Tab-separated table of C-alpha atoms in Angstrom:
chain	number	residue	atom	x	y	z
H	1	MET	CA	69.516	14.183	-6.676
H	2	ASN	CA	70.186	10.556	-5.806
H	3	LYS	CA	68.158	7.697	-7.275
H	4	GLU	CA	65.433	7.736	-4.624
H	5	GLU	CA	64.993	11.515	-4.786
H	6	THR	CA	64.708	11.345	-8.569
H	7	ILE	CA	62.057	8.616	-8.381
H	8	GLY	CA	60.066	10.620	-5.819
H	9	SER	CA	60.312	13.816	-7.855
H	10	ASN	CA	59.294	12.086	-11.104
H	11	ILE	CA	56.181	10.563	-9.547
H	12	ILE	CA	55.124	13.888	-8.054
H	13	GLU	CA	55.594	15.581	-11.435
H	14	SER	CA	53.548	12.849	-13.149
H	15	SER	CA	50.798	12.983	-10.514
H	16	LEU	CA	50.529	16.762	-10.769
H	17	LYS	CA	49.689	16.421	-14.467
H	18	LEU	CA	46.459	14.582	-13.641
H	19	PRO	CA	43.467	16.897	-14.280
H	20	PHE	CA	41.851	16.425	-10.871
H	21	VAL	CA	44.881	17.145	-8.676
H	22	LYS	CA	45.031	20.949	-8.397
H	23	VAL	CA	42.464	22.443	-6.009
H	24	ASP	CA	41.632	26.147	-5.990
H	25	ARG	CA	41.221	27.229	-2.382
H	26	ARG	CA	38.427	29.767	-3.000
H	27	GLU	CA	36.296	27.423	-5.079
H	28	PHE	CA	36.803	24.560	-2.654
H	29	LEU	CA	35.938	26.519	0.479
H	30	ILE	CA	32.782	28.025	-1.059
H	31	LYS	CA	31.661	24.593	-2.243
H	32	ILE	CA	32.217	22.949	1.159
H	33	PHE	CA	30.866	25.747	3.358
H	34	LYS	CA	28.218	27.367	1.131
H	35	ASP	CA	25.354	26.149	3.341
H	36	LYS	CA	27.199	26.903	6.575
H	37	VAL	CA	28.400	30.524	6.265
H	38	ASP	CA	26.981	33.750	4.810
H	39	ASP	CA	30.155	35.842	4.552
H	40	TYR	CA	32.194	34.202	1.795
H	41	GLU	CA	34.804	36.931	1.704
H	42	LYS	CA	35.562	36.501	5.405
H	43	LEU	CA	35.703	32.750	4.828
H	44	ILE	CA	38.308	33.202	2.078
H	45	GLU	CA	40.256	35.923	3.886
H	46	ASP	CA	40.376	34.452	7.392
H	47	GLY	CA	39.691	30.777	6.710
H	48	PRO	CA	37.200	28.312	8.189
H	49	THR	CA	38.828	28.613	11.622
H	50	SER	CA	37.030	31.955	12.003
H	51	PHE	CA	33.664	30.202	11.879
H	52	PHE	CA	34.152	26.705	13.239
H	53	SER	CA	35.762	24.936	16.183
H	54	LYS	CA	38.491	22.349	15.725
H	55	VAL	CA	36.013	19.568	16.508
H	56	GLU	CA	33.720	20.781	13.721
H	57	LEU	CA	36.610	21.124	11.272
H	58	ASP	CA	37.849	17.633	12.160
H	59	SER	CA	34.421	16.259	11.280
H	60	ILE	CA	34.369	18.104	7.960
H	61	ALA	CA	37.887	16.880	7.158
H	62	ASP	CA	36.825	13.299	7.886
H	63	ARG	CA	33.944	13.562	5.394
H	64	ILE	CA	36.265	14.931	2.700
H	65	ILE	CA	38.795	12.157	3.350
H	66	ASN	CA	36.140	9.435	3.083
H	67	LYS	CA	34.808	10.863	-0.181
H	68	GLU	CA	38.190	11.199	-1.888
H	69	VAL	CA	39.483	7.838	-0.648
H	70	LEU	CA	36.456	6.063	-2.114
H	71	ALA	CA	37.003	7.828	-5.443
H	72	SER	CA	40.673	6.882	-5.475
H	73	SER	CA	39.938	3.255	-4.591
H	74	GLY	CA	37.539	2.975	-7.537
H	75	MET	CA	40.253	4.229	-9.852
H	76	SER	CA	42.766	1.809	-8.357
H	77	PHE	CA	40.440	-1.110	-9.066
H	78	ALA	CA	40.349	-0.110	-12.732
H	79	ALA	CA	44.129	0.186	-12.766
H	80	GLY	CA	44.430	-3.270	-11.229
H	81	VAL	CA	42.674	-4.822	-14.222
H	82	PRO	CA	45.062	-5.367	-17.163
H	83	GLY	CA	44.325	-2.733	-19.796
H	84	GLY	CA	42.398	-0.607	-17.294
H	85	LEU	CA	44.920	2.220	-17.444
H	86	THR	CA	48.092	2.702	-19.428
H	87	MET	CA	51.570	2.759	-17.972
H	88	ALA	CA	53.517	6.018	-17.678
H	89	ALA	CA	57.115	5.136	-18.494
H	90	THR	CA	58.124	2.546	-15.864
H	91	ILE	CA	55.694	3.808	-13.205
H	92	PRO	CA	52.420	1.886	-12.778
H	93	ALA	CA	49.418	4.083	-13.534
H	94	ASP	CA	47.713	3.331	-10.234
H	95	ILE	CA	50.784	4.553	-8.344
H	96	ILE	CA	50.505	7.885	-10.164
H	97	GLN	CA	46.771	8.216	-9.564
H	98	PHE	CA	47.155	7.129	-5.913
H	99	TYR	CA	49.550	9.952	-5.175
H	100	GLY	CA	47.501	12.270	-7.367
H	101	TYR	CA	44.597	11.774	-4.973
H	102	ALA	CA	46.967	12.085	-2.006
H	103	LEU	CA	48.151	15.483	-3.281
H	104	ARG	CA	44.568	16.566	-3.934
H	105	LEU	CA	43.514	15.537	-0.432
H	106	ALA	CA	46.525	17.323	1.024
H	107	GLN	CA	45.337	20.613	-0.436
H	108	GLU	CA	41.737	20.118	0.697
H	109	ILE	CA	42.730	19.191	4.243
H	110	SER	CA	45.092	22.159	4.466
H	111	TYR	CA	42.386	24.578	3.287
H	112	ILE	CA	39.948	23.279	5.888
H	113	TYR	CA	42.449	24.104	8.646
H	114	GLY	CA	43.140	27.597	7.341
H	115	TYR	CA	46.313	27.190	5.301
H	116	GLU	CA	46.924	29.414	2.288
H	117	ASN	CA	46.246	28.683	-1.388
H	118	ILE	CA	49.175	26.886	-3.023
H	119	LEU	CA	48.109	28.093	-6.481
H	120	ASP	CA	48.906	31.554	-7.809
H	121	ASP	CA	46.391	34.090	-9.158
H	122	ASP	CA	46.379	32.285	-12.516
H	123	SER	CA	45.586	28.948	-10.830
H	124	GLN	CA	49.092	27.694	-11.573
H	125	LEU	CA	51.267	25.741	-9.167
H	126	THR	CA	54.349	27.738	-8.204
H	127	GLU	CA	57.668	26.199	-7.133
H	128	GLU	CA	56.892	27.174	-3.548
H	129	GLY	CA	53.461	25.559	-3.871
H	130	LYS	CA	55.024	22.373	-5.188
H	131	ASN	CA	57.467	22.301	-2.268
H	132	THR	CA	54.551	22.777	0.121
H	133	LEU	CA	52.846	19.734	-1.414
H	134	ILE	CA	56.060	17.753	-0.979
H	135	LEU	CA	56.053	18.682	2.707
H	136	TYR	CA	52.398	17.638	3.011
H	137	LEU	CA	53.302	14.314	1.423
H	138	GLY	CA	56.192	14.009	3.858
H	139	ILE	CA	53.763	14.362	6.763
H	140	MET	CA	51.596	11.622	5.246
H	141	LEU	CA	54.621	9.340	4.954
H	142	GLY	CA	55.712	9.879	8.541
H	143	VAL	CA	58.614	12.320	8.086
H	144	SER	CA	58.058	14.096	11.406
H	145	VAL	CA	60.131	17.188	10.630
H	146	ALA	CA	57.835	17.942	7.669
H	147	GLY	CA	54.966	18.774	10.033
H	148	SER	CA	57.138	21.141	12.049
H	149	THR	CA	58.335	22.848	8.868
H	150	VAL	CA	54.804	23.361	7.534
H	151	ARG	CA	53.545	24.873	10.766
H	152	LEU	CA	56.534	27.189	11.117
H	153	LEU	CA	56.180	28.411	7.555
H	154	SER	CA	52.461	29.106	7.832
H	155	VAL	CA	51.604	32.741	7.184
H	156	LYS	CA	50.042	33.159	10.593
H	157	PHE	CA	53.249	32.467	12.493
H	158	SER	CA	56.018	33.245	10.015
H	159	GLN	CA	56.650	36.775	11.332
H	160	GLN	CA	56.781	35.579	14.908
H	161	LEU	CA	59.157	32.787	13.927
H	162	LEU	CA	61.526	35.065	12.017
H	163	LYS	CA	62.233	36.991	15.211
H	164	THR	CA	63.756	33.784	16.565
H	165	LEU	CA	65.170	32.141	13.441
H	166	PRO	CA	66.656	34.106	10.489
H	167	ARG	CA	64.727	33.476	7.263
H	168	LYS	CA	67.929	32.816	5.318
H	169	ALA	CA	68.887	30.059	7.733
H	170	LEU	CA	65.381	28.612	7.657
H	171	MET	CA	64.984	28.540	3.866
H	172	LYS	CA	68.478	27.738	2.623
H	173	THR	CA	69.943	25.540	5.319
H	174	MET	CA	66.859	23.834	6.766
H	175	TYR	CA	63.847	24.076	4.457
H	176	TYR	CA	65.437	22.634	1.322
H	177	PRO	CA	67.262	19.772	3.102
H	178	VAL	CA	63.884	18.737	4.525
H	179	ILE	CA	62.428	18.744	0.990
H	180	LYS	CA	65.300	16.505	-0.144
H	181	LYS	CA	64.746	14.162	2.796
H	182	VAL	CA	61.040	13.820	1.983
H	183	LEU	CA	61.788	13.083	-1.693
H	184	LYS	CA	64.338	10.439	-0.755
H	185	HIS	CA	61.978	8.772	1.721
H	186	PHE	CA	59.162	8.965	-0.831
H	187	GLY	CA	61.324	7.295	-3.496
H	188	VAL	CA	62.100	4.397	-1.156
H	189	VAL	CA	58.418	3.966	-0.218
H	190	VAL	CA	57.267	4.031	-3.847
H	191	THR	CA	59.900	1.520	-4.945
H	192	LYS	CA	58.714	-0.936	-2.291
H	193	LYS	CA	55.030	-0.310	-3.122
H	194	THR	CA	55.632	-0.810	-6.841
H	195	PHE	CA	57.402	-4.106	-6.252
H	196	SER	CA	54.740	-5.511	-3.922
H	197	GLY	CA	51.906	-4.133	-6.061
H	198	ALA	CA	53.187	-5.987	-9.118
H	199	VAL	CA	52.085	-9.255	-7.522
H	200	SER	CA	48.409	-8.271	-7.621
H	201	LYS	CA	48.597	-7.336	-11.308
H	202	VAL	CA	49.195	-10.936	-12.407
H	203	ILE	CA	45.685	-11.940	-11.295
H	204	PRO	CA	43.107	-10.092	-13.476
H	205	ILE	CA	39.927	-9.274	-11.551
H	206	ILE	CA	41.160	-10.364	-8.123
H	207	GLY	CA	44.195	-8.175	-8.661
H	208	GLY	CA	41.934	-5.190	-9.189
H	209	GLY	CA	40.090	-5.858	-5.949
H	210	VAL	CA	43.304	-6.248	-3.997
H	211	SER	CA	44.681	-3.029	-5.478
H	212	GLY	CA	41.526	-1.091	-4.583
H	213	GLY	CA	41.434	-2.488	-1.051
H	214	ILE	CA	45.050	-1.658	-0.330
H	215	ASN	CA	44.501	1.783	-1.821
H	216	TYR	CA	41.539	2.488	0.487
H	217	VAL	CA	43.309	1.487	3.704
H	218	THR	CA	46.610	3.147	2.821
H	219	LEU	CA	45.275	6.479	1.561
H	220	LYS	CA	42.897	6.816	4.491
H	221	SER	CA	45.731	6.199	6.949
H	222	LEU	CA	48.003	8.730	5.220
H	223	SER	CA	45.233	11.344	5.147
H	224	LYS	CA	44.497	10.907	8.855
H	225	LYS	CA	48.158	11.588	9.663
H	226	LEU	CA	48.047	14.790	7.659
H	227	LYS	CA	44.769	15.863	9.253
H	228	ILE	CA	46.238	15.452	12.743
H	229	GLU	CA	49.451	17.340	11.971
H	230	LEU	CA	47.840	20.217	10.068
H	231	GLY	CA	45.112	20.501	12.690
H	232	LYS	CA	47.731	21.339	15.317
H	233	ILE	CA	47.950	24.856	13.857
H	234	ILE	CA	44.637	25.659	15.571
H	235	ASN	CA	45.359	27.006	19.065
H	236	TYR	CA	49.084	26.743	18.240
H	237	THR	CA	50.999	28.000	21.272
H	238	GLU	CA	54.424	29.567	21.627
H	239	ASP	CA	55.618	26.468	23.492
H	240	GLU	CA	54.519	24.290	20.589
H	241	MET	CA	56.247	26.649	18.173
H	242	ASN	CA	59.493	26.422	20.137
H	243	LYS	CA	59.217	22.642	20.149
H	244	ASP	CA	58.852	22.639	16.361
H	245	ILE	CA	61.900	24.906	16.082
H	246	GLU	CA	63.899	22.443	18.198
H	247	ILE	CA	62.796	19.560	15.964
H	248	LEU	CA	63.819	21.460	12.843
H	249	GLU	CA	67.164	22.539	14.276
H	250	GLY	CA	67.855	18.978	15.442
H	251	GLU	CA	67.069	17.657	11.973
H	252	PHE	CA	69.403	20.238	10.457
H	253	VAL	CA	72.268	19.019	12.654
H	254	GLU	CA	71.535	15.429	11.622
H	255	ILE	CA	71.439	16.336	7.924
H	256	SER	CA	74.671	18.322	8.198
H	257	ARG	CA	76.424	15.402	9.875
H	258	ASN	CA	75.287	13.020	7.149
H	259	GLU	CA	76.459	15.407	4.437
H	260	LEU	CA	79.831	15.738	6.190
H	261	ASP	CA	80.199	11.960	6.420
H	262	ASN	CA	79.354	11.533	2.735
H	263	SER	CA	81.806	14.269	1.766
H	264	SER	CA	84.541	12.572	3.781
H	265	LYS	CA	83.879	9.246	2.067
H	266	ILE	CA	84.091	10.856	-1.364
H	267	ASP	CA	87.478	12.389	-0.466
H	268	GLU	CA	88.787	9.007	0.700
H	269	ILE	CA	87.631	7.306	-2.500
H	270	LYS	CA	89.298	10.029	-4.595
H	271	LYS	CA	92.591	9.488	-2.760
H	272	ALA	CA	92.330	5.731	-3.244
H	273	HIS	CA	91.617	6.226	-6.940
H	274	GLU	CA	94.747	8.380	-7.283
H	275	LEU	CA	96.776	5.563	-5.730
H	276	TYR	CA	95.253	3.166	-8.259
H	277	LEU	CA	96.088	5.499	-11.166
H	278	ASN	CA	99.668	5.729	-9.885
H	279	SER	CA	99.873	1.901	-9.726
H	280	VAL	CA	100.208	1.913	-5.941
H	281	LEU	CA	96.994	-0.126	-5.715
H	282	THR	CA	95.787	-2.827	-8.063
H	283	GLU	CA	92.271	-2.574	-9.517
H	284	ASP	CA	91.033	-5.322	-7.165
H	285	GLU	CA	92.605	-3.590	-4.164
H	286	PHE	CA	91.021	-0.272	-5.157
H	287	ASN	CA	87.541	-1.838	-5.567
H	288	THR	CA	87.864	-3.611	-2.231
H	289	LEU	CA	88.948	-0.403	-0.491
H	290	LYS	CA	86.115	1.557	-2.121
H	291	LYS	CA	83.534	-0.915	-0.828
H	292	GLN	CA	85.016	-0.705	2.662
H	293	ILE	CA	84.809	3.115	2.606
H	294	LEU	CA	81.206	3.141	1.380
H	295	ASN	CA	80.121	0.571	3.972
H	296	SER	CA	81.908	2.277	6.885
């Protein structure tokens, strides 16, 4: 992993340790729909889409988003006050709780639109479940290919997709590069947010208010993006599926080209370093050449 990917991964790991993050699909659906449906087993087996229209599910998702965003904003206010929450290593506590709520909301929104439980039978988060959350976060952060990947990997359409795209190609050459791209993008976003957020921490109570306000607007915006993308799975057509496949395949070509370029640069630097070791280049000449290669 590069620096940004490591930062993104570390924050996700820290956020997942928060007690409120993991959401059991069965418990959540029964709690939300207990006054709206009589057949709980059908609700769990087939999902809310068997009972409600997309318009109704959109409304329910909006209520969940508003509730969780308000809860997160209250926590962010406390974190904005010096001494409100402790620091986890070098990561501000409100950054961890912000993305903790984002990951919690991601699960709740996905369950509303009929996606599968990301926890196993023992209510533990599997590696596949964690990767699914990373993709959800990627959708929130505007990584467009993440939405296509999530829809194509949904249980409902996976068998249909595999007739067109081999699973080995999907998982090993496309799925994991998308995960890496999301982590890298996430690391960059968090680094910028941490730097700008530090300004509000120097002003005690006002800082807390600023932190909570920014939290509210940002988390609500991210959640709306996820709601829109996950909601597309309802009435998902073959044309839309083919469009998502094209997006994913196009992203794979882009990723492959970037990896090839990086590999080529590494080879050039190695050759230049050999020339330096053999006294063909001076140390200053080698450093200058290395910078030129990296910036090309």
